[in-house]
């Protein structure tokens, strides 16, 4: 079913992304891992090859805290591959220990969870269109509450990890809805996912009670990856677009995530951050 399909997955070195890569490799897809840590990426690549006997697993370095690194990743990918069937913007971060900035001096959660996938998608969009029917899948979260803080999108005043994280995940839904509209005649579907509460490194990095909460109530990463795998491989994922998915079904996201004016405004903000796309 996935034989001959080329899939990029960011953050496939652990958690949901790793399980997604493993399952799609089992189905015969060519997997390209975008890994911040190349040694970790190579290790996962070997594990997947061993487990699936699928040798078409590749890995390039990509640190989402650096827009130059995203550009270099895309250049390396485009040099080697002629098609891209599925782009999975999976990687994500949540800073629990205070406000940080990326290598481009952008608030780190906004940079990694929104600006970097926004740039990667922009650079790869022509290839996705050329390979159509194709799919873009991004990881949002059930924590996408509130609105976009347009007056101070990087929370320079009054930052909290929760506020920055929930805004970045709302931004992903707005991005999904706007891009799906733009691509509705291009046979490129665009969807996003809430994977549920999953026991991964993301939650384990949290402090005290949250850490325990993730460990006790979190699903196993393999279960957390089910919706990503479904959207990448099922007929539904190739026909339904612009939706927020939960447990392999279209789910209900917040009213604010339906605000197409906010989506347009955010898009312009995103373009300002990424500057001219090569
Ligand atoms: N776990 C949950 O309950 C939950 C709930 C809702 C949404 N999500 C979303 O699901 C996605 C996957 O998260 P997970 O739970 O599987 O977490 P995870 O185990 O921490 O995996 C996150 C992945 O993202 C990568 N990553 C982080 N920062 C990066 C950067 N600067 N550049 C490149 N890669 C980077 C990590 O790479 P390293 O291995 O190098 O650290 C790792 O491979 C995230 O977008 C997360 O927000 C998770």
PDB file of C-alpha atoms and ligand atoms in Angstrom:
ATOM      1  CA  UNK A   1       0.000   0.000   0.000  1.00  0.00           C
ATOM      2  CA  UNK A   2       2.888   2.401   0.816  1.00  0.00           C
ATOM      3  CA  UNK A   3       5.409   0.809  -1.560  1.00  0.00           C
ATOM      4  CA  UNK A   4       7.087   3.463  -3.691  1.00  0.00           C
ATOM      5  CA  UNK A   5       5.813   6.286  -1.476  1.00  0.00           C
ATOM      6  CA  UNK A   6       8.390   8.679  -0.059  1.00  0.00           C
ATOM      7  CA  UNK A   7       7.649   9.953   3.444  1.00  0.00           C
ATOM      8  CA  UNK A   8       9.500  12.621   5.443  1.00  0.00           C
ATOM      9  CA  UNK A   9       9.045  12.450   9.215  1.00  0.00           C
ATOM     10  CA  UNK A  10      10.500  15.088  11.522  1.00  0.00           C
ATOM     11  CA  UNK A  11      11.312  13.952  15.048  1.00  0.00           C
ATOM     12  CA  UNK A  12      11.359  10.245  14.237  1.00  0.00           C
ATOM     13  CA  UNK A  13      14.116   9.610  16.794  1.00  0.00           C
ATOM     14  CA  UNK A  14      11.646   8.932  19.588  1.00  0.00           C
ATOM     15  CA  UNK A  15       8.036   8.670  20.706  1.00  0.00           C
ATOM     16  CA  UNK A  16       5.184   9.022  18.233  1.00  0.00           C
ATOM     17  CA  UNK A  17       7.439   9.851  15.271  1.00  0.00           C
ATOM     18  CA  UNK A  18       9.569   6.740  15.715  1.00  0.00           C
ATOM     19  CA  UNK A  19       6.520   4.456  15.871  1.00  0.00           C
ATOM     20  CA  UNK A  20       5.032   6.187  12.834  1.00  0.00           C
ATOM     21  CA  UNK A  21       8.259   5.662  10.892  1.00  0.00           C
ATOM     22  CA  UNK A  22       8.426   2.013  11.914  1.00  0.00           C
ATOM     23  CA  UNK A  23       4.865   1.226  10.849  1.00  0.00           C
ATOM     24  CA  UNK A  24       5.077   3.052   7.528  1.00  0.00           C
ATOM     25  CA  UNK A  25       8.403   1.302   6.847  1.00  0.00           C
ATOM     26  CA  UNK A  26       6.678  -2.022   7.554  1.00  0.00           C
ATOM     27  CA  UNK A  27       4.135  -1.075   4.893  1.00  0.00           C
ATOM     28  CA  UNK A  28       6.984  -0.601   2.405  1.00  0.00           C
ATOM     29  CA  UNK A  29       7.369   3.203   2.323  1.00  0.00           C
ATOM     30  CA  UNK A  30      10.688   4.950   1.836  1.00  0.00           C
ATOM     31  CA  UNK A  31      11.240   6.846   5.081  1.00  0.00           C
ATOM     32  CA  UNK A  32      13.356   9.967   5.362  1.00  0.00           C
ATOM     33  CA  UNK A  33      14.076  10.839   8.972  1.00  0.00           C
ATOM     34  CA  UNK A  34      14.750  14.511   9.724  1.00  0.00           C
ATOM     35  CA  UNK A  35      16.808  14.280  12.900  1.00  0.00           C
ATOM     36  CA  UNK A  36      18.237  17.043  15.057  1.00  0.00           C
ATOM     37  CA  UNK A  37      20.848  14.591  16.313  1.00  0.00           C
ATOM     38  CA  UNK A  38      22.290  12.685  13.357  1.00  0.00           C
ATOM     39  CA  UNK A  39      23.719   9.868  15.545  1.00  0.00           C
ATOM     40  CA  UNK A  40      20.291   9.288  17.080  1.00  0.00           C
ATOM     41  CA  UNK A  41      18.762   9.377  13.601  1.00  0.00           C
ATOM     42  CA  UNK A  42      21.251   6.833  12.242  1.00  0.00           C
ATOM     43  CA  UNK A  43      20.584   4.554  15.220  1.00  0.00           C
ATOM     44  CA  UNK A  44      16.827   4.633  14.604  1.00  0.00           C
ATOM     45  CA  UNK A  45      17.422   4.106  10.894  1.00  0.00           C
ATOM     46  CA  UNK A  46      19.369   0.900  11.680  1.00  0.00           C
ATOM     47  CA  UNK A  47      16.690  -0.277  14.120  1.00  0.00           C
ATOM     48  CA  UNK A  48      13.952   0.231  11.535  1.00  0.00           C
ATOM     49  CA  UNK A  49      15.917  -1.569   8.813  1.00  0.00           C
ATOM     50  CA  UNK A  50      16.565  -4.487  11.163  1.00  0.00           C
ATOM     51  CA  UNK A  51      12.967  -4.712  12.332  1.00  0.00           C
ATOM     52  CA  UNK A  52      11.275  -4.302   8.947  1.00  0.00           C
ATOM     53  CA  UNK A  53      13.871  -5.564   6.418  1.00  0.00           C
ATOM     54  CA  UNK A  54      13.038  -2.404   4.476  1.00  0.00           C
ATOM     55  CA  UNK A  55      16.347  -0.878   3.381  1.00  0.00           C
ATOM     56  CA  UNK A  56      14.805   2.308   2.053  1.00  0.00           C
ATOM     57  CA  UNK A  57      15.319   4.274   5.240  1.00  0.00           C
ATOM     58  CA  UNK A  58      17.308   7.467   5.079  1.00  0.00           C
ATOM     59  CA  UNK A  59      18.336  10.136   7.541  1.00  0.00           C
ATOM     60  CA  UNK A  60      19.448  13.753   7.211  1.00  0.00           C
ATOM     61  CA  UNK A  61      20.318  16.258   9.879  1.00  0.00           C
ATOM     62  CA  UNK A  62      17.668  18.867  10.649  1.00  0.00           C
ATOM     63  CA  UNK A  63      17.562  21.070  13.727  1.00  0.00           C
ATOM     64  CA  UNK A  64      14.241  22.867  13.865  1.00  0.00           C
ATOM     65  CA  UNK A  65      15.691  25.588  16.084  1.00  0.00           C
ATOM     66  CA  UNK A  66      17.549  26.819  12.982  1.00  0.00           C
ATOM     67  CA  UNK A  67      15.823  27.923   9.785  1.00  0.00           C
ATOM     68  CA  UNK A  68      19.123  27.468   7.931  1.00  0.00           C
ATOM     69  CA  UNK A  69      19.198  23.857   9.087  1.00  0.00           C
ATOM     70  CA  UNK A  70      15.635  23.367   7.750  1.00  0.00           C
ATOM     71  CA  UNK A  71      16.739  24.858   4.416  1.00  0.00           C
ATOM     72  CA  UNK A  72      19.823  22.585   4.308  1.00  0.00           C
ATOM     73  CA  UNK A  73      17.694  19.533   5.090  1.00  0.00           C
ATOM     74  CA  UNK A  74      15.319  20.396   2.237  1.00  0.00           C
ATOM     75  CA  UNK A  75      18.247  20.956  -0.149  1.00  0.00           C
ATOM     76  CA  UNK A  76      19.740  17.537   0.739  1.00  0.00           C
ATOM     77  CA  UNK A  77      16.349  15.888   0.335  1.00  0.00           C
ATOM     78  CA  UNK A  78      15.679  17.516  -3.040  1.00  0.00           C
ATOM     79  CA  UNK A  79      19.133  16.572  -4.310  1.00  0.00           C
ATOM     80  CA  UNK A  80      18.481  12.889  -3.668  1.00  0.00           C
ATOM     81  CA  UNK A  81      14.724  12.428  -4.174  1.00  0.00           C
ATOM     82  CA  UNK A  82      12.449  13.293  -7.030  1.00  0.00           C
ATOM     83  CA  UNK A  83       9.140  12.890  -5.247  1.00  0.00           C
ATOM     84  CA  UNK A  84       7.530  13.440  -1.864  1.00  0.00           C
ATOM     85  CA  UNK A  85       4.236  11.719  -1.090  1.00  0.00           C
ATOM     86  CA  UNK A  86       3.795  12.427   2.614  1.00  0.00           C
ATOM     87  CA  UNK A  87       5.287  15.151   4.806  1.00  0.00           C
ATOM     88  CA  UNK A  88       4.754  14.505   8.514  1.00  0.00           C
ATOM     89  CA  UNK A  89       5.499  17.559  10.669  1.00  0.00           C
ATOM     90  CA  UNK A  90       5.754  15.513  13.829  1.00  0.00           C
ATOM     91  CA  UNK A  91       8.614  16.966  15.897  1.00  0.00           C
ATOM     92  CA  UNK A  92       7.647  19.169  18.779  1.00  0.00           C
ATOM     93  CA  UNK A  93       8.981  20.628  21.967  1.00  0.00           C
ATOM     94  CA  UNK A  94       7.757  22.029  25.244  1.00  0.00           C
ATOM     95  CA  UNK A  95      10.167  24.008  27.450  1.00  0.00           C
ATOM     96  CA  UNK A  96       9.431  23.442  31.087  1.00  0.00           C
ATOM     97  CA  UNK A  97      12.399  25.269  32.537  1.00  0.00           C
ATOM     98  CA  UNK A  98      11.925  28.804  31.273  1.00  0.00           C
ATOM     99  CA  UNK A  99      11.761  30.894  28.110  1.00  0.00           C
ATOM    100  CA  UNK A 100      14.424  30.045  25.545  1.00  0.00           C
ATOM    101  CA  UNK A 101      15.162  31.359  22.084  1.00  0.00           C
ATOM    102  CA  UNK A 102      16.059  29.400  18.974  1.00  0.00           C
ATOM    103  CA  UNK A 103      19.265  29.890  16.974  1.00  0.00           C
ATOM    104  CA  UNK A 104      17.311  32.535  15.006  1.00  0.00           C
ATOM    105  CA  UNK A 105      16.353  34.288  18.269  1.00  0.00           C
ATOM    106  CA  UNK A 106      12.701  33.244  18.027  1.00  0.00           C
ATOM    107  CA  UNK A 107      10.890  32.004  21.143  1.00  0.00           C
ATOM    108  CA  UNK A 108      11.851  28.331  21.074  1.00  0.00           C
ATOM    109  CA  UNK A 109       8.442  26.621  21.230  1.00  0.00           C
ATOM    110  CA  UNK A 110       7.011  28.890  18.530  1.00  0.00           C
ATOM    111  CA  UNK A 111      10.170  28.347  16.441  1.00  0.00           C
ATOM    112  CA  UNK A 112      10.208  24.544  16.627  1.00  0.00           C
ATOM    113  CA  UNK A 113       6.473  23.807  16.689  1.00  0.00           C
ATOM    114  CA  UNK A 114       5.287  26.371  14.149  1.00  0.00           C
ATOM    115  CA  UNK A 115       7.885  28.447  12.257  1.00  0.00           C
ATOM    116  CA  UNK A 116      10.145  25.516  11.271  1.00  0.00           C
ATOM    117  CA  UNK A 117       7.335  23.263   9.934  1.00  0.00           C
ATOM    118  CA  UNK A 118       5.830  26.342   8.224  1.00  0.00           C
ATOM    119  CA  UNK A 119       9.148  26.859   6.407  1.00  0.00           C
ATOM    120  CA  UNK A 120       9.691  23.172   5.610  1.00  0.00           C
ATOM    121  CA  UNK A 121       6.200  22.874   4.156  1.00  0.00           C
ATOM    122  CA  UNK A 122       6.700  26.018   2.049  1.00  0.00           C
ATOM    123  CA  UNK A 123       9.966  24.765   0.594  1.00  0.00           C
ATOM    124  CA  UNK A 124       8.600  21.300  -0.173  1.00  0.00           C
ATOM    125  CA  UNK A 125       5.189  22.326  -1.455  1.00  0.00           C
ATOM    126  CA  UNK A 126       6.154  22.288  -5.147  1.00  0.00           C
ATOM    127  CA  UNK A 127       7.470  18.757  -4.790  1.00  0.00           C
ATOM    128  CA  UNK A 128       4.300  17.673  -2.984  1.00  0.00           C
ATOM    129  CA  UNK A 129       2.205  19.193  -5.780  1.00  0.00           C
ATOM    130  CA  UNK A 130       4.336  17.500  -8.427  1.00  0.00           C
ATOM    131  CA  UNK A 131       3.907  14.155  -6.616  1.00  0.00           C
ATOM    132  CA  UNK A 132       0.143  14.582  -6.094  1.00  0.00           C
ATOM    133  CA  UNK A 133      -1.942  12.946  -4.784  1.00  0.00           C
ATOM    134  CA  UNK A 134       0.103  13.709  -1.682  1.00  0.00           C
ATOM    135  CA  UNK A 135      -0.403  14.515   1.983  1.00  0.00           C
ATOM    136  CA  UNK A 136       0.743  16.932   4.689  1.00  0.00           C
ATOM    137  CA  UNK A 137       0.170  15.816   8.262  1.00  0.00           C
ATOM    138  CA  UNK A 138       1.052  17.914  11.313  1.00  0.00           C
ATOM    139  CA  UNK A 139       0.941  17.160  15.013  1.00  0.00           C
ATOM    140  CA  UNK A 140      -1.283  19.508  16.973  1.00  0.00           C
ATOM    141  CA  UNK A 141      -2.605  18.832  20.470  1.00  0.00           C
ATOM    142  CA  UNK A 142      -5.806  18.843  22.487  1.00  0.00           C
ATOM    143  CA  UNK A 143      -4.161  21.643  24.468  1.00  0.00           C
ATOM    144  CA  UNK A 144      -4.688  24.129  21.589  1.00  0.00           C
ATOM    145  CA  UNK A 145      -6.858  26.393  23.763  1.00  0.00           C
ATOM    146  CA  UNK A 146      -7.237  30.209  23.600  1.00  0.00           C
ATOM    147  CA  UNK A 147      -6.336  32.507  20.741  1.00  0.00           C
ATOM    148  CA  UNK A 148      -3.189  33.626  18.935  1.00  0.00           C
ATOM    149  CA  UNK A 149      -1.466  36.367  20.927  1.00  0.00           C
ATOM    150  CA  UNK A 150      -0.811  38.559  17.865  1.00  0.00           C
ATOM    151  CA  UNK A 151       0.316  41.511  20.019  1.00  0.00           C
ATOM    152  CA  UNK A 152       3.197  39.478  21.420  1.00  0.00           C
ATOM    153  CA  UNK A 153       3.351  36.174  19.578  1.00  0.00           C
ATOM    154  CA  UNK A 154       6.664  35.180  21.217  1.00  0.00           C
ATOM    155  CA  UNK A 155       5.444  36.010  24.730  1.00  0.00           C
ATOM    156  CA  UNK A 156       8.323  38.408  25.362  1.00  0.00           C
ATOM    157  CA  UNK A 157       6.144  39.666  28.237  1.00  0.00           C
ATOM    158  CA  UNK A 158       4.579  37.134  30.539  1.00  0.00           C
ATOM    159  CA  UNK A 159       5.848  33.860  28.996  1.00  0.00           C
ATOM    160  CA  UNK A 160       4.787  30.490  30.248  1.00  0.00           C
ATOM    161  CA  UNK A 161       5.597  27.123  28.686  1.00  0.00           C
ATOM    162  CA  UNK A 162       1.925  26.230  28.667  1.00  0.00           C
ATOM    163  CA  UNK A 163       0.869  29.453  26.904  1.00  0.00           C
ATOM    164  CA  UNK A 164       3.584  29.112  24.274  1.00  0.00           C
ATOM    165  CA  UNK A 165       2.852  25.413  23.703  1.00  0.00           C
ATOM    166  CA  UNK A 166      -0.932  25.753  23.446  1.00  0.00           C
ATOM    167  CA  UNK A 167      -0.570  28.705  21.047  1.00  0.00           C
ATOM    168  CA  UNK A 168       1.871  26.768  18.829  1.00  0.00           C
ATOM    169  CA  UNK A 169      -0.597  23.879  18.587  1.00  0.00           C
ATOM    170  CA  UNK A 170      -3.498  26.230  17.753  1.00  0.00           C
ATOM    171  CA  UNK A 171      -1.223  27.791  15.113  1.00  0.00           C
ATOM    172  CA  UNK A 172      -0.773  24.335  13.549  1.00  0.00           C
ATOM    173  CA  UNK A 173      -4.549  23.895  13.196  1.00  0.00           C
ATOM    174  CA  UNK A 174      -5.002  27.362  11.657  1.00  0.00           C
ATOM    175  CA  UNK A 175      -2.095  26.638   9.283  1.00  0.00           C
ATOM    176  CA  UNK A 176      -3.716  23.319   8.354  1.00  0.00           C
ATOM    177  CA  UNK A 177      -7.100  24.869   7.577  1.00  0.00           C
ATOM    178  CA  UNK A 178      -5.675  27.734   5.501  1.00  0.00           C
ATOM    179  CA  UNK A 179      -3.275  25.516   3.533  1.00  0.00           C
ATOM    180  CA  UNK A 180      -5.999  22.927   2.891  1.00  0.00           C
ATOM    181  CA  UNK A 181      -8.151  25.689   1.370  1.00  0.00           C
ATOM    182  CA  UNK A 182      -5.278  26.917  -0.771  1.00  0.00           C
ATOM    183  CA  UNK A 183      -4.506  23.397  -2.010  1.00  0.00           C
ATOM    184  CA  UNK A 184      -8.022  22.103  -2.507  1.00  0.00           C
ATOM    185  CA  UNK A 185      -7.563  21.868  -6.293  1.00  0.00           C
ATOM    186  CA  UNK A 186      -4.032  20.476  -6.086  1.00  0.00           C
ATOM    187  CA  UNK A 187      -4.772  16.946  -4.770  1.00  0.00           C
ATOM    188  CA  UNK A 188      -2.641  17.631  -1.722  1.00  0.00           C
ATOM    189  CA  UNK A 189      -4.507  16.929   1.519  1.00  0.00           C
ATOM    190  CA  UNK A 190      -3.575  18.806   4.687  1.00  0.00           C
ATOM    191  CA  UNK A 191      -4.607  17.515   8.099  1.00  0.00           C
ATOM    192  CA  UNK A 192      -3.545  17.720  11.719  1.00  0.00           C
ATOM    193  CA  UNK A 193      -3.741  15.423  14.703  1.00  0.00           C
ATOM    194  CA  UNK A 194      -4.270  15.266  18.407  1.00  0.00           C
ATOM    195  CA  UNK A 195      -2.514  12.014  19.370  1.00  0.00           C
ATOM    196  CA  UNK A 196      -4.019  11.921  22.877  1.00  0.00           C
ATOM    197  CA  UNK A 197      -1.910  11.845  26.004  1.00  0.00           C
ATOM    198  CA  UNK A 198       1.079   9.692  25.144  1.00  0.00           C
ATOM    199  CA  UNK A 199       3.876   8.593  27.439  1.00  0.00           C
ATOM    200  CA  UNK A 200       6.912   9.963  25.570  1.00  0.00           C
ATOM    201  CA  UNK A 201      10.007  12.060  26.209  1.00  0.00           C
ATOM    202  CA  UNK A 202       7.861  15.205  25.830  1.00  0.00           C
ATOM    203  CA  UNK A 203       5.921  14.403  29.004  1.00  0.00           C
ATOM    204  CA  UNK A 204       8.879  12.817  30.769  1.00  0.00           C
ATOM    205  CA  UNK A 205      10.743  16.132  30.504  1.00  0.00           C
ATOM    206  CA  UNK A 206       7.931  17.810  32.458  1.00  0.00           C
ATOM    207  CA  UNK A 207       8.377  18.470  36.137  1.00  0.00           C
ATOM    208  CA  UNK A 208       6.845  16.635  39.165  1.00  0.00           C
ATOM    209  CA  UNK A 209       3.109  16.011  38.851  1.00  0.00           C
ATOM    210  CA  UNK A 210       2.867  16.403  35.048  1.00  0.00           C
ATOM    211  CA  UNK A 211       5.643  13.851  34.607  1.00  0.00           C
ATOM    212  CA  UNK A 212       3.792  11.348  36.775  1.00  0.00           C
ATOM    213  CA  UNK A 213       0.513  12.129  34.999  1.00  0.00           C
ATOM    214  CA  UNK A 214       2.039  11.352  31.587  1.00  0.00           C
ATOM    215  CA  UNK A 215       3.612   8.149  32.888  1.00  0.00           C
ATOM    216  CA  UNK A 216       0.464   6.822  34.566  1.00  0.00           C
ATOM    217  CA  UNK A 217      -2.220   7.982  32.134  1.00  0.00           C
ATOM    218  CA  UNK A 218      -0.240   8.239  28.891  1.00  0.00           C
ATOM    219  CA  UNK A 219      -0.847   5.816  26.069  1.00  0.00           C
ATOM    220  CA  UNK A 220       2.039   3.809  24.626  1.00  0.00           C
ATOM    221  CA  UNK A 221       3.741   5.627  21.698  1.00  0.00           C
ATOM    222  CA  UNK A 222       2.622   2.845  19.338  1.00  0.00           C
ATOM    223  CA  UNK A 223      -1.014   3.655  20.171  1.00  0.00           C
ATOM    224  CA  UNK A 224      -0.293   7.404  20.067  1.00  0.00           C
ATOM    225  CA  UNK A 225       0.998   6.980  16.503  1.00  0.00           C
ATOM    226  CA  UNK A 226      -2.145   5.299  15.164  1.00  0.00           C
ATOM    227  CA  UNK A 227      -3.783   8.448  13.783  1.00  0.00           C
ATOM    228  CA  UNK A 228      -0.561   9.581  12.068  1.00  0.00           C
ATOM    229  CA  UNK A 229      -0.212   6.165  10.452  1.00  0.00           C
ATOM    230  CA  UNK A 230      -3.880   6.153   9.462  1.00  0.00           C
ATOM    231  CA  UNK A 231      -3.707   9.568   7.808  1.00  0.00           C
ATOM    232  CA  UNK A 232      -0.487   8.704   5.984  1.00  0.00           C
ATOM    233  CA  UNK A 233      -1.739   5.401   4.608  1.00  0.00           C
ATOM    234  CA  UNK A 234      -5.551   5.211   4.479  1.00  0.00           C
ATOM    235  CA  UNK A 235      -7.843   6.317   1.635  1.00  0.00           C
ATOM    236  CA  UNK A 236      -9.475   8.812   4.082  1.00  0.00           C
ATOM    237  CA  UNK A 237      -6.135  10.582   4.514  1.00  0.00           C
ATOM    238  CA  UNK A 238      -6.014  11.111   0.758  1.00  0.00           C
ATOM    239  CA  UNK A 239      -9.525  12.504   0.368  1.00  0.00           C
ATOM    240  CA  UNK A 240     -10.464  14.405   3.555  1.00  0.00           C
ATOM    241  CA  UNK A 241      -8.612  17.680   4.037  1.00  0.00           C
ATOM    242  CA  UNK A 242      -8.391  20.641   6.434  1.00  0.00           C
ATOM    243  CA  UNK A 243      -9.401  18.617   9.480  1.00  0.00           C
ATOM    244  CA  UNK A 244      -8.260  17.994  13.037  1.00  0.00           C
ATOM    245  CA  UNK A 245      -8.135  14.253  13.756  1.00  0.00           C
ATOM    246  CA  UNK A 246      -8.324  12.274  16.960  1.00  0.00           C
ATOM    247  CA  UNK A 247      -8.399   8.467  17.274  1.00  0.00           C
ATOM    248  CA  UNK A 248      -8.425   8.010  13.484  1.00  0.00           C
ATOM    249  CA  UNK A 249     -11.592  10.114  13.083  1.00  0.00           C
ATOM    250  CA  UNK A 250     -12.282  13.776  12.386  1.00  0.00           C
ATOM    251  CA  UNK A 251     -12.398  15.361  15.837  1.00  0.00           C
ATOM    252  CA  UNK A 252     -13.787  18.547  17.288  1.00  0.00           C
ATOM    253  CA  UNK A 253     -11.256  21.331  17.766  1.00  0.00           C
ATOM    254  CA  UNK A 254     -11.883  24.715  19.431  1.00  0.00           C
ATOM    255  CA  UNK A 255     -14.058  27.414  17.847  1.00  0.00           C
ATOM    256  CA  UNK A 256     -10.939  29.605  17.657  1.00  0.00           C
ATOM    257  CA  UNK A 257      -9.291  27.024  15.410  1.00  0.00           C
ATOM    258  CA  UNK A 258     -12.059  27.637  12.833  1.00  0.00           C
ATOM    259  CA  UNK A 259     -11.237  31.363  12.575  1.00  0.00           C
ATOM    260  CA  UNK A 260     -10.058  31.758   8.981  1.00  0.00           C
ATOM    261  CA  UNK A 261      -9.297  35.454   9.462  1.00  0.00           C
ATOM    262  CA  UNK A 262      -6.877  34.541  12.232  1.00  0.00           C
ATOM    263  CA  UNK A 263      -5.465  31.848   9.941  1.00  0.00           C
ATOM    264  CA  UNK A 264      -4.822  34.447   7.191  1.00  0.00           C
ATOM    265  CA  UNK A 265      -3.231  36.833   9.698  1.00  0.00           C
ATOM    266  CA  UNK A 266      -1.039  34.087  11.137  1.00  0.00           C
ATOM    267  CA  UNK A 267       0.025  33.079   7.633  1.00  0.00           C
ATOM    268  CA  UNK A 268       1.362  36.603   7.026  1.00  0.00           C
ATOM    269  CA  UNK A 269       3.195  36.477  10.359  1.00  0.00           C
ATOM    270  CA  UNK A 270       4.692  33.108   9.342  1.00  0.00           C
ATOM    271  CA  UNK A 271       5.846  34.548   6.003  1.00  0.00           C
ATOM    272  CA  UNK A 272       7.567  37.422   7.805  1.00  0.00           C
ATOM    273  CA  UNK A 273       9.443  34.943   9.996  1.00  0.00           C
ATOM    274  CA  UNK A 274      10.656  32.744   7.161  1.00  0.00           C
ATOM    275  CA  UNK A 275      11.528  35.644   4.839  1.00  0.00           C
ATOM    276  CA  UNK A 276      12.121  34.794   1.213  1.00  0.00           C
ATOM    277  CA  UNK A 277      11.745  31.072   0.643  1.00  0.00           C
ATOM    278  CA  UNK A 278      14.432  29.692  -1.627  1.00  0.00           C
TER     279      UNK A 278
HETATM  280  N1  LIG B   1       3.052  13.034  24.030  1.00  0.00           N
HETATM  281  C1  LIG B   1       1.879  13.609  24.067  1.00  0.00           C
HETATM  282  O1  LIG B   1       1.070  13.379  24.997  1.00  0.00           O
HETATM  283  C2  LIG B   1       1.464  14.573  22.986  1.00  0.00           C
HETATM  284  C3  LIG B   1       0.169  15.117  23.046  1.00  0.00           C
HETATM  285  C4  LIG B   1      -0.212  16.020  22.050  1.00  0.00           C
HETATM  286  C5  LIG B   1       0.652  16.336  21.009  1.00  0.00           C
HETATM  287  N2  LIG B   1       1.903  15.782  20.981  1.00  0.00           N
HETATM  288  C6  LIG B   1       2.799  16.154  19.869  1.00  0.00           C
HETATM  289  O2  LIG B   1       3.285  14.986  19.235  1.00  0.00           O
HETATM  290  C7  LIG B   1       4.539  15.274  18.580  1.00  0.00           C
HETATM  291  C8  LIG B   1       5.539  14.170  18.901  1.00  0.00           C
HETATM  292  O3  LIG B   1       5.877  14.254  20.285  1.00  0.00           O
HETATM  293  P1  LIG B   1       6.224  13.011  21.206  1.00  0.00           P
HETATM  294  O4  LIG B   1       5.209  12.957  22.266  1.00  0.00           O
HETATM  295  O5  LIG B   1       6.504  11.817  20.377  1.00  0.00           O
HETATM  296  O6  LIG B   1       7.553  13.577  21.903  1.00  0.00           O
HETATM  297  P2  LIG B   1       9.079  13.094  21.949  1.00  0.00           P
HETATM  298  O7  LIG B   1       9.197  11.661  22.260  1.00  0.00           O
HETATM  299  O8  LIG B   1       9.734  14.096  22.829  1.00  0.00           O
HETATM  300  O9  LIG B   1       9.560  13.299  20.430  1.00  0.00           O
HETATM  301  C9  LIG B   1       9.759  14.575  19.909  1.00  0.00           C
HETATM  302  C10 LIG B   1      10.611  14.451  18.665  1.00  0.00           C
HETATM  303  O10 LIG B   1      10.835  15.789  18.176  1.00  0.00           O
HETATM  304  C11 LIG B   1      12.228  15.959  18.014  1.00  0.00           C
HETATM  305  N3  LIG B   1      12.638  17.346  18.215  1.00  0.00           N
HETATM  306  C12 LIG B   1      12.480  18.123  19.312  1.00  0.00           C
HETATM  307  N4  LIG B   1      13.075  19.309  19.117  1.00  0.00           N
HETATM  308  C13 LIG B   1      13.622  19.271  17.888  1.00  0.00           C
HETATM  309  C14 LIG B   1      14.390  20.171  17.120  1.00  0.00           C
HETATM  310  N5  LIG B   1      14.761  21.350  17.592  1.00  0.00           N
HETATM  311  N6  LIG B   1      14.781  19.808  15.881  1.00  0.00           N
HETATM  312  C15 LIG B   1      14.460  18.596  15.378  1.00  0.00           C
HETATM  313  N7  LIG B   1      13.763  17.689  16.050  1.00  0.00           N
HETATM  314  C16 LIG B   1      13.341  18.026  17.307  1.00  0.00           C
HETATM  315  C17 LIG B   1      12.876  15.072  19.070  1.00  0.00           C
HETATM  316  O11 LIG B   1      14.222  14.839  18.736  1.00  0.00           O
HETATM  317  P3  LIG B   1      15.299  14.328  19.829  1.00  0.00           P
HETATM  318  O12 LIG B   1      15.131  12.835  19.894  1.00  0.00           O
HETATM  319  O13 LIG B   1      16.608  14.772  19.280  1.00  0.00           O
HETATM  320  O14 LIG B   1      14.950  14.988  21.136  1.00  0.00           O
HETATM  321  C18 LIG B   1      11.983  13.846  18.977  1.00  0.00           C
HETATM  322  O15 LIG B   1      12.373  13.029  17.902  1.00  0.00           O
HETATM  323  C19 LIG B   1       4.949  16.654  19.082  1.00  0.00           C
HETATM  324  O16 LIG B   1       4.656  17.610  18.089  1.00  0.00           O
HETATM  325  C20 LIG B   1       4.069  16.873  20.302  1.00  0.00           C
HETATM  326  O17 LIG B   1       3.854  18.240  20.574  1.00  0.00           O
HETATM  327  C21 LIG B   1       2.322  14.899  21.942  1.00  0.00           C
END
